[in-house]
mmCIF file of C-alpha atoms and ligand atoms in Angstrom:
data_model
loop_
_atom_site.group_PDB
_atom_site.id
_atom_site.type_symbol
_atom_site.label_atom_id
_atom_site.label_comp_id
_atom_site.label_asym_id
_atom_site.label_seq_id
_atom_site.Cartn_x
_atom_site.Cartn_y
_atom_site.Cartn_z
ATOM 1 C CA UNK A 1 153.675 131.467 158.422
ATOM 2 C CA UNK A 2 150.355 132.507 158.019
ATOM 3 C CA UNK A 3 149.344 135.176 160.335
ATOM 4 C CA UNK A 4 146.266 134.411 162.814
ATOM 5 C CA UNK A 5 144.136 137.165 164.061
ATOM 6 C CA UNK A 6 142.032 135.883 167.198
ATOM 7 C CA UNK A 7 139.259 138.117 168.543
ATOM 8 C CA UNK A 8 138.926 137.399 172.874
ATOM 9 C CA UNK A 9 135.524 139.050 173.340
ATOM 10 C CA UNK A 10 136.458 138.053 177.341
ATOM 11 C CA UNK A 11 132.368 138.922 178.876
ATOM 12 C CA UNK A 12 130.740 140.221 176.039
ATOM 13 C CA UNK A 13 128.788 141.263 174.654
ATOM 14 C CA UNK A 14 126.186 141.369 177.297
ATOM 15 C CA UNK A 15 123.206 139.714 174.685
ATOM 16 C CA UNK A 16 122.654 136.839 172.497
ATOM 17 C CA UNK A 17 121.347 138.725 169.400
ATOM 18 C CA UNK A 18 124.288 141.343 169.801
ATOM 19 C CA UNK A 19 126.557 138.258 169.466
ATOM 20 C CA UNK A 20 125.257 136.625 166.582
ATOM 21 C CA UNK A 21 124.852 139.842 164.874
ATOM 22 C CA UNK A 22 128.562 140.225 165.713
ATOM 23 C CA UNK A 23 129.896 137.103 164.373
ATOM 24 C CA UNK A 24 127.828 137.190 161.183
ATOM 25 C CA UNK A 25 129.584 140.660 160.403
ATOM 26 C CA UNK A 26 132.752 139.504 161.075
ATOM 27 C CA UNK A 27 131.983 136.071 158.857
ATOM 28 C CA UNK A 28 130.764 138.714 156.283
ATOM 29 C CA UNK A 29 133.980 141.080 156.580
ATOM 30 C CA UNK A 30 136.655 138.889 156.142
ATOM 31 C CA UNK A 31 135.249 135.538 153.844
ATOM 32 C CA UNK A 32 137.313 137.048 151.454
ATOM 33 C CA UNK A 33 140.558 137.488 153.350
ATOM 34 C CA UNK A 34 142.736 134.364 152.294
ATOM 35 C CA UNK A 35 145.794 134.953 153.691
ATOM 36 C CA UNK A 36 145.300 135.048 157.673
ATOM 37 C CA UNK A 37 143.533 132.543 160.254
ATOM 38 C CA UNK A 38 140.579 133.885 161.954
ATOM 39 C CA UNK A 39 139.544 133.332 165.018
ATOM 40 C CA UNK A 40 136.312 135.015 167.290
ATOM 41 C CA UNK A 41 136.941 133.020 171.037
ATOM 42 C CA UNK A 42 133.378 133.659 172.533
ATOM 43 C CA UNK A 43 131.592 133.204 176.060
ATOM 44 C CA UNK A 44 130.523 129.955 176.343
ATOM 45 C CA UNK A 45 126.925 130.970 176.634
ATOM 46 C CA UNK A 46 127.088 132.135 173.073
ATOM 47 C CA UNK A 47 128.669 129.324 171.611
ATOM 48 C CA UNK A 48 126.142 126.740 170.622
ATOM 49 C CA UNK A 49 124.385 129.586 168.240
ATOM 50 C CA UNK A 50 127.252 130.802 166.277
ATOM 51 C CA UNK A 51 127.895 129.652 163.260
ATOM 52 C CA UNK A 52 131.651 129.122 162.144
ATOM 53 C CA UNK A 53 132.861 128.915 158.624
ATOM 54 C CA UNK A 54 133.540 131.062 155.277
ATOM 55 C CA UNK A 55 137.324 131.193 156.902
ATOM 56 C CA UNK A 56 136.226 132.030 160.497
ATOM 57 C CA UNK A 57 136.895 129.682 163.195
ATOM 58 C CA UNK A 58 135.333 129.650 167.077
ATOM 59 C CA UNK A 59 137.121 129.628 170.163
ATOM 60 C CA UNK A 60 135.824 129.358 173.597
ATOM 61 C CA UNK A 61 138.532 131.326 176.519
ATOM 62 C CA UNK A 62 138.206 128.652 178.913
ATOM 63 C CA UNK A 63 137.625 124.542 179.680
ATOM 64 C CA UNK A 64 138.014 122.303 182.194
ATOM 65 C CA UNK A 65 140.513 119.383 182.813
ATOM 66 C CA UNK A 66 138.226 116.399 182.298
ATOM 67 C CA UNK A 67 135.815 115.336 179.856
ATOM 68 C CA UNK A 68 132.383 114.969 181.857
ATOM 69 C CA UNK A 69 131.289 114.069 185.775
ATOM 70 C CA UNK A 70 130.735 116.085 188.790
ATOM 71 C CA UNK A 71 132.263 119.067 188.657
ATOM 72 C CA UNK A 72 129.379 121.871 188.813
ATOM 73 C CA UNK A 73 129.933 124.968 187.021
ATOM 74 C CA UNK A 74 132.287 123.397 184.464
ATOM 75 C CA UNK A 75 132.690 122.807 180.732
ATOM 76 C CA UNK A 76 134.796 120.028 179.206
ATOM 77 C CA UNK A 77 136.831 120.177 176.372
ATOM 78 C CA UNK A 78 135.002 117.185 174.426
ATOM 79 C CA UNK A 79 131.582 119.728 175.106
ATOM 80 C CA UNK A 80 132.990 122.343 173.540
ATOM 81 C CA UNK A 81 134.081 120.087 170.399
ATOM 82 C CA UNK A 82 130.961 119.101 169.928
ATOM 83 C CA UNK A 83 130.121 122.656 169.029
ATOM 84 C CA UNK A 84 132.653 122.906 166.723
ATOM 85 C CA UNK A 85 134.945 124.941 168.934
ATOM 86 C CA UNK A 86 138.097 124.578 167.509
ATOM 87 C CA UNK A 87 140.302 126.318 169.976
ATOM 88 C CA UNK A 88 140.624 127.128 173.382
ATOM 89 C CA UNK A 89 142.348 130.342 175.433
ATOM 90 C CA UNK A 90 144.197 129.073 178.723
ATOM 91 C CA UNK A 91 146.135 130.519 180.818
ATOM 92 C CA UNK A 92 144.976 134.265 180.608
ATOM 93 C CA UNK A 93 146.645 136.386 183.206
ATOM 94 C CA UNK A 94 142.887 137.603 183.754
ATOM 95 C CA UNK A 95 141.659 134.041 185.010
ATOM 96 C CA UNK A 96 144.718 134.134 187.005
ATOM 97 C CA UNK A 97 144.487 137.224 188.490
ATOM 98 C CA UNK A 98 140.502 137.188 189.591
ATOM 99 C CA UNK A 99 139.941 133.395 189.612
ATOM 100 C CA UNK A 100 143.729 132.636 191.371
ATOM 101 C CA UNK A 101 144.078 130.013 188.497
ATOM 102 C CA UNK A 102 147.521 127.891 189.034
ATOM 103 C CA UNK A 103 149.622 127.071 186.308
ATOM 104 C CA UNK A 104 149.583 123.327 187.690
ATOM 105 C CA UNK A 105 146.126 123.791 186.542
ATOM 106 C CA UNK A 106 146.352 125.434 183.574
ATOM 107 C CA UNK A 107 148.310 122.289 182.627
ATOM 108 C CA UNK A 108 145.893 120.218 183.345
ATOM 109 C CA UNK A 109 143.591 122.126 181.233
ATOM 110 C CA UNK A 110 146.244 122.056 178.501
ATOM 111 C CA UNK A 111 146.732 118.149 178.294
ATOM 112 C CA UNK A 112 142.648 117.623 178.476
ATOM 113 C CA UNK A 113 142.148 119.983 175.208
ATOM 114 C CA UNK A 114 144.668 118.641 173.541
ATOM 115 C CA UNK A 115 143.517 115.028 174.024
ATOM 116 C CA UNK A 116 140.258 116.167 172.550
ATOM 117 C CA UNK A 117 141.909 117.495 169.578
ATOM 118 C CA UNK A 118 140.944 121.436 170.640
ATOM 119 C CA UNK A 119 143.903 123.668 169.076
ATOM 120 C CA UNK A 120 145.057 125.557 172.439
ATOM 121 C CA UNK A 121 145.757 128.989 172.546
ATOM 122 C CA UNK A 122 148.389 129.213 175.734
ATOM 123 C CA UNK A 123 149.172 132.946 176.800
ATOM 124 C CA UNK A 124 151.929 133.620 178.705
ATOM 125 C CA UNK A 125 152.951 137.041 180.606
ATOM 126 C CA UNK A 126 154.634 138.818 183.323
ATOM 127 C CA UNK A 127 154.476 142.313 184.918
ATOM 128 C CA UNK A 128 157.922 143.076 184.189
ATOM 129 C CA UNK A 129 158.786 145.189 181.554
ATOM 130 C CA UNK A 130 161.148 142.760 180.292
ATOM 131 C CA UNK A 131 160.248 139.109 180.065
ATOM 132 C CA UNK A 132 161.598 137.276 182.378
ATOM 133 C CA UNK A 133 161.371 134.617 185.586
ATOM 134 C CA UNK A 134 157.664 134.304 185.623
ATOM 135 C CA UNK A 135 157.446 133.464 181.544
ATOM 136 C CA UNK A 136 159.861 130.822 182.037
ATOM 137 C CA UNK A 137 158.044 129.014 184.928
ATOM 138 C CA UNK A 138 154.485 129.517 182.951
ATOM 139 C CA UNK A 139 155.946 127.839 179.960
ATOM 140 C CA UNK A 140 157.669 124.866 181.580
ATOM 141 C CA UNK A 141 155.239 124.259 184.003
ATOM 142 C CA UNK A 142 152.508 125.075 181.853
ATOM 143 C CA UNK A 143 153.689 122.809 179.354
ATOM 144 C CA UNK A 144 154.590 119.464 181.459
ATOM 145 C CA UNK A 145 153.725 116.598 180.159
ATOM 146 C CA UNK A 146 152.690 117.872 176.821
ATOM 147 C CA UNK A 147 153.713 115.442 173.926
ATOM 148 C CA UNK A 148 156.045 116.712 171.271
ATOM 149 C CA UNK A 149 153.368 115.195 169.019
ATOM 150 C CA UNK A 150 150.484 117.950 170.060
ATOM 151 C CA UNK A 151 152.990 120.800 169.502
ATOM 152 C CA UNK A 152 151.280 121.605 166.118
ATOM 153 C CA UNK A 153 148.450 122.535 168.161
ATOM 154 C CA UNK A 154 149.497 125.014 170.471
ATOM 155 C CA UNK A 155 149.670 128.786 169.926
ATOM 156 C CA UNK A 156 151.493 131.035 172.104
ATOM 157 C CA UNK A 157 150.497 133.890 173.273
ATOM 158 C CA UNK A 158 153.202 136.526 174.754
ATOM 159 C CA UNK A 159 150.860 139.022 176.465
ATOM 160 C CA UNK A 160 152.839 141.300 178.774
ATOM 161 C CA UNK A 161 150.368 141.779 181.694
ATOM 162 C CA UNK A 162 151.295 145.433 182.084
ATOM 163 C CA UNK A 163 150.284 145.848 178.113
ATOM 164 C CA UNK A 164 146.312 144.678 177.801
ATOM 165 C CA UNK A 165 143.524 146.949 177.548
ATOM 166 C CA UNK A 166 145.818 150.017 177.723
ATOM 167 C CA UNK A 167 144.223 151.786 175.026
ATOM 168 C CA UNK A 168 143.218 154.908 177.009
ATOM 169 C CA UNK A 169 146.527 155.950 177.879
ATOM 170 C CA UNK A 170 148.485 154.630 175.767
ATOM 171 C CA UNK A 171 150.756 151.989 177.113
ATOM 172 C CA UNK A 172 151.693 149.521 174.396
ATOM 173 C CA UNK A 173 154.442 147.384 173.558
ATOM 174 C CA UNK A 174 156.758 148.083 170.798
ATOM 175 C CA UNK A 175 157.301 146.008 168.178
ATOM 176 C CA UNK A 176 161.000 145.457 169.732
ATOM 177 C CA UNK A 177 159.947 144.645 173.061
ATOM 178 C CA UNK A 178 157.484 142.099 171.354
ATOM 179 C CA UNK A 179 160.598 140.558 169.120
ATOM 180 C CA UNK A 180 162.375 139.912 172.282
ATOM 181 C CA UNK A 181 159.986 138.616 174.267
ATOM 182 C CA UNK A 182 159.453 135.958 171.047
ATOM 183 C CA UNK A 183 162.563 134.985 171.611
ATOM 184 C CA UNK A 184 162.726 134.741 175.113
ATOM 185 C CA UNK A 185 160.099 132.365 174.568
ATOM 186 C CA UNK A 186 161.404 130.282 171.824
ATOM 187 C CA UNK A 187 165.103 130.305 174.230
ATOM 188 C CA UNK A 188 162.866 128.707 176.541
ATOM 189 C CA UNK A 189 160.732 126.204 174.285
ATOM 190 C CA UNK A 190 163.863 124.651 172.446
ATOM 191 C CA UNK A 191 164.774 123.205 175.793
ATOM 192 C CA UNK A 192 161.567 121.817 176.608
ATOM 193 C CA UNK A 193 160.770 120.264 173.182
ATOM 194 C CA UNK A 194 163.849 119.831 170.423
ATOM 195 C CA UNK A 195 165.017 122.417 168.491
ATOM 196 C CA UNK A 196 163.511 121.962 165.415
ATOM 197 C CA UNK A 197 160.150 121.858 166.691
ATOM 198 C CA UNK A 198 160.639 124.815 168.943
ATOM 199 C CA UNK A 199 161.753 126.691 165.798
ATOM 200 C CA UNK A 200 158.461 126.199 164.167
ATOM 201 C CA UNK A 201 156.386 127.290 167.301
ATOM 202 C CA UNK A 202 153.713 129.667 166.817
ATOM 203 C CA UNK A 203 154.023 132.994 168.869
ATOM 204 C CA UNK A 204 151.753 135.583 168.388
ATOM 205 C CA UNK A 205 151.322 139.067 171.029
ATOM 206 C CA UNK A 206 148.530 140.127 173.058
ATOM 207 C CA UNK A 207 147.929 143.488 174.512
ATOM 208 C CA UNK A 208 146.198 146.278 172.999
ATOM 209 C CA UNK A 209 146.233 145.407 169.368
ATOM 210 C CA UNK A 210 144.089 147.351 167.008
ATOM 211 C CA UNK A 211 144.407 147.714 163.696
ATOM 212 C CA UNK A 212 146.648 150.755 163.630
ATOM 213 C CA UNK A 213 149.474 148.573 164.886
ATOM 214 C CA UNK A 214 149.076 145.323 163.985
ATOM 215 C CA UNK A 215 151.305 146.067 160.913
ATOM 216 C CA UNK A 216 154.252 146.599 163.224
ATOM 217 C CA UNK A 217 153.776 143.523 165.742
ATOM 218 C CA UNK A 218 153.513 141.121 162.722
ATOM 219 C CA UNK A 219 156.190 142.794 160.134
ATOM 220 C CA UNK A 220 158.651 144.584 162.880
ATOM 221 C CA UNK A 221 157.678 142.608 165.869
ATOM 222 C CA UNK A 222 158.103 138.817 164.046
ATOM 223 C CA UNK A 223 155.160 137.664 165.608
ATOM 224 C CA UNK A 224 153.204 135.239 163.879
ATOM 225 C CA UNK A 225 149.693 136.711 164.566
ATOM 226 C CA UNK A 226 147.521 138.927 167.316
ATOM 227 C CA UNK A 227 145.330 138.212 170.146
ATOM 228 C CA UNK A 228 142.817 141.239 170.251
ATOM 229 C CA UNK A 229 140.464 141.971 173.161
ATOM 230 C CA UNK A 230 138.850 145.777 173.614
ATOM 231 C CA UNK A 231 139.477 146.339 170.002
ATOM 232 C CA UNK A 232 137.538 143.152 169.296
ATOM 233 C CA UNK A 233 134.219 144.085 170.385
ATOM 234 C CA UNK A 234 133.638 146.477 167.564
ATOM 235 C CA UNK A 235 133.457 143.800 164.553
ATOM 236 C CA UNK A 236 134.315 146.777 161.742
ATOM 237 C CA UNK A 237 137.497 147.604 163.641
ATOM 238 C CA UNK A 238 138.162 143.684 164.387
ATOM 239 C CA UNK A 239 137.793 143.251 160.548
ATOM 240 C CA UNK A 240 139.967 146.403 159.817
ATOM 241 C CA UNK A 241 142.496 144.522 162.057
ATOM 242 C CA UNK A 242 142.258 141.475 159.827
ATOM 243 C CA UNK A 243 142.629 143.179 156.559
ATOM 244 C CA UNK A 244 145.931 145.057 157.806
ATOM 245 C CA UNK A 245 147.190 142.051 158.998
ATOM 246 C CA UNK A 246 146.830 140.055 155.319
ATOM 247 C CA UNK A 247 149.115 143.421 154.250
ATOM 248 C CA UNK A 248 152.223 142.339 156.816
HETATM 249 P P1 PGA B 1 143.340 143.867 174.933
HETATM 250 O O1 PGA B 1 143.191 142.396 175.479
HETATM 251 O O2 PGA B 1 143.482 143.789 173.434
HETATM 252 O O3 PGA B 1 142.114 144.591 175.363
HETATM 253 O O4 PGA B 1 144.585 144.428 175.544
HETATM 254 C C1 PGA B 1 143.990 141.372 175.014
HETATM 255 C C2 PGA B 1 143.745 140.145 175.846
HETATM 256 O O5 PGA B 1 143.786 140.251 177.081
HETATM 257 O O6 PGA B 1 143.487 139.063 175.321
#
């Protein structure tokens, strides 16, 4: 499977010129890297003036659970299409943990993007150091009501909460604990969709990827690509983590 790197800038950069400046060097940097899916998931502010293509695809990190109408504040899914945002982040134990965001809702959110054909990238965590209770409730509740159909278009994301942004002192996963997790997850997913198509499932890790290890997640660790945050927000060391991934 073809790895896919996705940048989460989260709330940055703070300016509109640093993020087109951004996304042009990251266009730039990796036009020529054919064998891995890229993906820069901006703030919505940003969105309508960058420019994806040359192998780099946009993402927004949030949406809402209808398509237009009174809800102030919000952004549909069929808005963000229509500036060529081609996939989504839900779910992110961030939005849960400041904005108290359900998985009931983040459901909801799932079925709307879907239905306005917004690849969705579905990250899933817990605070234990082994996966466990709370995965398996975020996945089937998180993923009720979801037609075997759409599966194609879901990416998950196994982010263990206790692993993101831990740069500083040095808390990472290993590429073990990221194998099992992956197949916690897939345990889980071949009983809520049928084997086969759980087999094919894309799962990819979150948490403090750079790319020193990104080697090890995707060639050690099995996982089929890399959600990035800090490590995104310099676009030379987001392309560095690219260009080690195409070497997995
Ligand atoms: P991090 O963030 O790479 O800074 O750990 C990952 C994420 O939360 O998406």
């Amino acid at each position: 499977m073809t790895p896919i790197i996705i940048a989460n800038w989260k709330m940055n950069p703070v300016t509109l010129v640093k993020s087109k400046r951004d996304f042009e060097i990251i266009k730039q940097g990796v036009k020529n890297v054919k064998n891995v899916k890229t993906v820069v998931c901006a703030p919505f502010v940003f969105l309508s003036n960058l420019k994806p293509g040359s192998g780099l695809a946009l993402g927004a990190q949030d949406c809402f659970y209808n398509d237009k109408g009174p809800f102030t504040g919000e952004i549909s899914p069929v808005q963000l299409r229509n500036l060529k945002t081609e996939y989504v982040i839900l779910g992110h134990s961030e939005r849960r943990k400041y904005l108290g965001e359900s998985t009931e809702l983040v459901n909801q959110k799932i079925i709307a993007a879907l239905a306005a054909d917004i690849k969705v990238i579905f990250c899933v965590g817990s605070e234990t150091e082994k996966p466990g209770k709370e995965i398996k409730y975020q996945l089937e509740k998180g993923l009720k009501n979801i037609k075997e159909k759409d599966f194609s278009k879901l990416i998950f994301v196994y982010e263990p909460v206790w692993a993101i942004s831990t740069t500083k002192n040095k808390i990472i996963a290993t590429p073990a604990q990221t194998t099992k997790g992956c197949l916690y997850m897939r345990n889980i997913l071949k009983k809520i969709f049928n084997k086969k198509t759980a087999k094919e499932a894309r799962i990819i890790y979150g948490g403090s990827v750079d790319s020193k290890n990104i080697k090890g997640f995707l060639k050690e660790g099995k996982m089929a690509g890399g959600l990035v945050g800090a490590a995104s927000l310099n676009p030379y060391e987001f392309i560095r983590t690219v260009k080690e991934a195409a070497k997995a």
